[in-house]
XYZ file of C-alpha atoms in Angstrom:
196
model
C -121.104 -17.054 -54.437
C -123.494 -16.170 -51.450
C -122.315 -16.112 -49.144
C -118.098 -14.212 -50.206
C -116.701 -16.213 -47.093
C -116.987 -19.506 -47.940
C -115.312 -22.284 -45.332
C -112.500 -22.837 -47.672
C -111.999 -19.914 -49.790
C -113.614 -15.987 -50.427
C -115.726 -15.875 -53.499
C -116.194 -12.465 -54.657
C -114.753 -12.393 -58.838
C -115.131 -9.729 -60.305
C -113.558 -9.553 -64.434
C -113.602 -7.270 -66.788
C -114.576 -8.266 -70.698
C -113.076 -5.616 -72.480
C -116.210 -4.118 -75.345
C -114.631 -1.117 -76.449
C -113.576 -0.169 -80.064
C -110.616 -1.096 -79.623
C -110.236 -3.680 -76.996
C -109.867 -7.899 -78.178
C -112.837 -9.119 -76.275
C -112.238 -12.956 -78.014
C -108.814 -12.872 -76.269
C -109.720 -11.812 -73.109
C -111.968 -14.456 -73.278
C -109.447 -16.860 -73.950
C -107.661 -15.147 -70.823
C -110.373 -15.922 -68.550
C -110.698 -19.794 -69.596
C -106.330 -20.150 -69.933
C -107.381 -18.501 -66.332
C -110.020 -20.481 -64.759
C -112.899 -18.723 -64.327
C -115.513 -19.819 -62.166
C -118.556 -21.472 -65.467
C -121.324 -19.622 -65.043
C -119.082 -16.585 -65.809
C -117.350 -17.472 -68.818
C -120.564 -18.934 -69.676
C -122.664 -15.534 -69.577
C -118.860 -13.887 -71.338
C -119.592 -17.060 -73.599
C -122.496 -15.590 -75.027
C -120.980 -12.106 -75.627
C -118.324 -13.329 -77.809
C -118.105 -12.799 -81.579
C -118.073 -16.893 -82.468
C -121.144 -17.234 -79.641
C -124.123 -18.515 -82.050
C -126.445 -14.950 -80.854
C -124.027 -12.449 -82.173
C -125.148 -10.496 -79.230
C -121.254 -8.476 -78.485
C -121.359 -6.450 -81.470
C -125.451 -5.374 -81.332
C -124.492 -3.827 -77.804
C -121.029 -3.134 -78.520
C -122.192 -0.403 -81.422
C -125.136 0.101 -79.284
C -122.822 1.613 -76.282
C -121.174 2.896 -78.144
C -123.868 5.075 -80.420
C -125.417 6.897 -77.983
C -122.117 7.309 -75.765
C -121.344 9.892 -78.868
C -124.916 11.055 -79.228
C -125.262 11.937 -74.901
C -121.048 13.799 -75.301
C -123.091 15.917 -78.793
C -126.247 16.510 -76.008
C -123.983 17.125 -73.385
C -122.464 19.920 -75.270
C -125.467 21.251 -77.440
C -126.509 22.266 -73.417
C -123.869 24.029 -73.205
C -124.047 26.000 -75.971
C -128.232 26.383 -74.633
C -126.744 28.072 -71.289
C -124.679 30.081 -72.816
C -126.818 30.963 -75.468
C -129.633 31.126 -72.288
C -127.110 33.759 -70.781
C -127.242 36.040 -73.419
C -130.926 38.432 -75.337
C -131.034 35.902 -77.891
C -133.616 33.839 -75.752
C -135.374 32.443 -78.156
C -132.344 30.273 -79.649
C -131.778 28.505 -75.853
C -134.859 27.412 -76.080
C -133.952 25.733 -79.562
C -130.704 24.619 -78.095
C -132.966 22.975 -75.619
C -134.764 21.679 -78.208
C -132.044 19.891 -80.150
C -129.783 18.512 -76.591
C -133.954 16.819 -75.656
C -133.884 16.067 -79.754
C -129.885 14.015 -79.212
C -131.164 12.862 -75.525
C -133.842 11.048 -77.187
C -132.597 9.357 -80.425
C -128.868 8.352 -77.805
C -131.555 6.547 -75.854
C -133.390 4.952 -79.362
C -130.166 4.049 -80.552
C -129.448 1.680 -76.861
C -132.789 0.394 -77.172
C -132.660 -0.826 -80.245
C -131.232 -3.388 -78.848
C -133.641 -5.074 -77.420
C -136.214 -5.788 -80.428
C -133.167 -7.984 -81.405
C -133.417 -11.760 -80.604
C -131.164 -12.992 -77.772
C -130.237 -16.027 -76.184
C -131.801 -17.083 -73.041
C -129.023 -17.247 -70.551
C -129.597 -19.382 -67.733
C -127.789 -19.966 -64.647
C -129.344 -23.077 -63.123
C -133.389 -22.800 -62.842
C -132.546 -18.562 -63.801
C -132.750 -16.655 -66.289
C -130.508 -13.179 -66.827
C -133.344 -11.538 -68.419
C -131.684 -7.561 -69.092
C -132.956 -4.956 -68.387
C -133.354 -0.274 -68.292
C -131.384 0.523 -64.811
C -131.424 4.212 -63.205
C -129.322 6.165 -65.809
C -131.628 4.981 -68.407
C -134.761 6.332 -66.749
C -133.020 9.100 -65.651
C -131.436 10.178 -69.506
C -135.754 10.103 -70.156
C -136.581 12.505 -67.545
C -133.061 14.727 -67.586
C -134.330 14.667 -71.741
C -138.424 14.357 -71.237
C -137.374 18.446 -69.106
C -135.331 19.357 -72.190
C -137.774 19.156 -74.311
C -140.915 20.746 -72.009
C -138.361 23.353 -71.420
C -137.108 24.047 -74.726
C -141.220 24.445 -75.671
C -141.040 26.502 -73.401
C -139.421 29.452 -73.685
C -139.902 29.487 -77.118
C -143.804 29.830 -77.397
C -143.327 32.250 -74.057
C -140.637 34.189 -76.587
C -144.238 33.629 -79.576
C -146.599 34.881 -76.623
C -144.803 37.323 -74.531
C -142.451 38.240 -74.898
C -141.500 40.890 -71.654
C -142.829 38.306 -69.877
C -139.794 35.973 -70.735
C -137.922 38.473 -70.705
C -138.549 39.739 -66.663
C -137.861 35.381 -66.451
C -134.233 35.868 -67.870
C -133.560 39.517 -66.029
C -132.907 41.104 -69.453
C -135.770 43.839 -69.415
C -134.517 47.274 -69.952
C -136.062 49.759 -67.479
C -138.095 52.546 -69.259
C -136.395 54.766 -66.403
C -132.683 54.064 -67.770
C -133.674 54.790 -71.009
C -135.118 58.585 -70.516
C -132.657 60.460 -68.234
C -130.471 62.933 -69.009
C -127.035 62.560 -68.491
C -124.883 64.205 -66.628
C -123.704 67.949 -66.975
C -119.193 67.039 -67.596
C -117.012 69.929 -68.146
C -115.045 70.750 -71.137
C -111.393 71.558 -71.288
C -111.216 74.316 -74.338
C -108.071 74.097 -74.343
C -108.405 69.650 -75.419
C -111.478 70.998 -77.578
C -109.438 73.638 -80.226
C -106.816 71.764 -80.042
C -107.152 68.700 -81.107
C -106.328 65.093 -80.194
């Protein structure tokens, strides 16, 4: 309710209906009916039940599942790219950044397919509930594009000017160190003649 504190009661409902694959959404919806939740909450929850003609529960659950799985794969490829960028194989780190960007963009595309499906209108009073992308969607899109640009830049600089790339990542070997003379070493003749 608005305001939360009203004359006779505090109206601040925070209900949870599980989406994961092991959970039974319809059972939690039935429990909400038995509990006597307010009709706006039950109305919205009913649209996502499996018996609803809208059939959006399955679409959102599968899209969220695949988006989550591909984001975890993107996280793993990002860790691998960081490991490769700390080693002298910079071009493979760039390739792994491109793979990371591809998995991030694919996760957004798999979630965005839900938006293209026809959705039943959810009206509460005179207002209609509209589904929109949140901050996490735009953040993942920005980071995915950043990984793509960084990966392309690393691969391009590797093929165009490898010395510049090694200098940027501080992997360049100094020429002076390569040609330094070895210092004189004391050799114990006893060990040389006897052997080990």
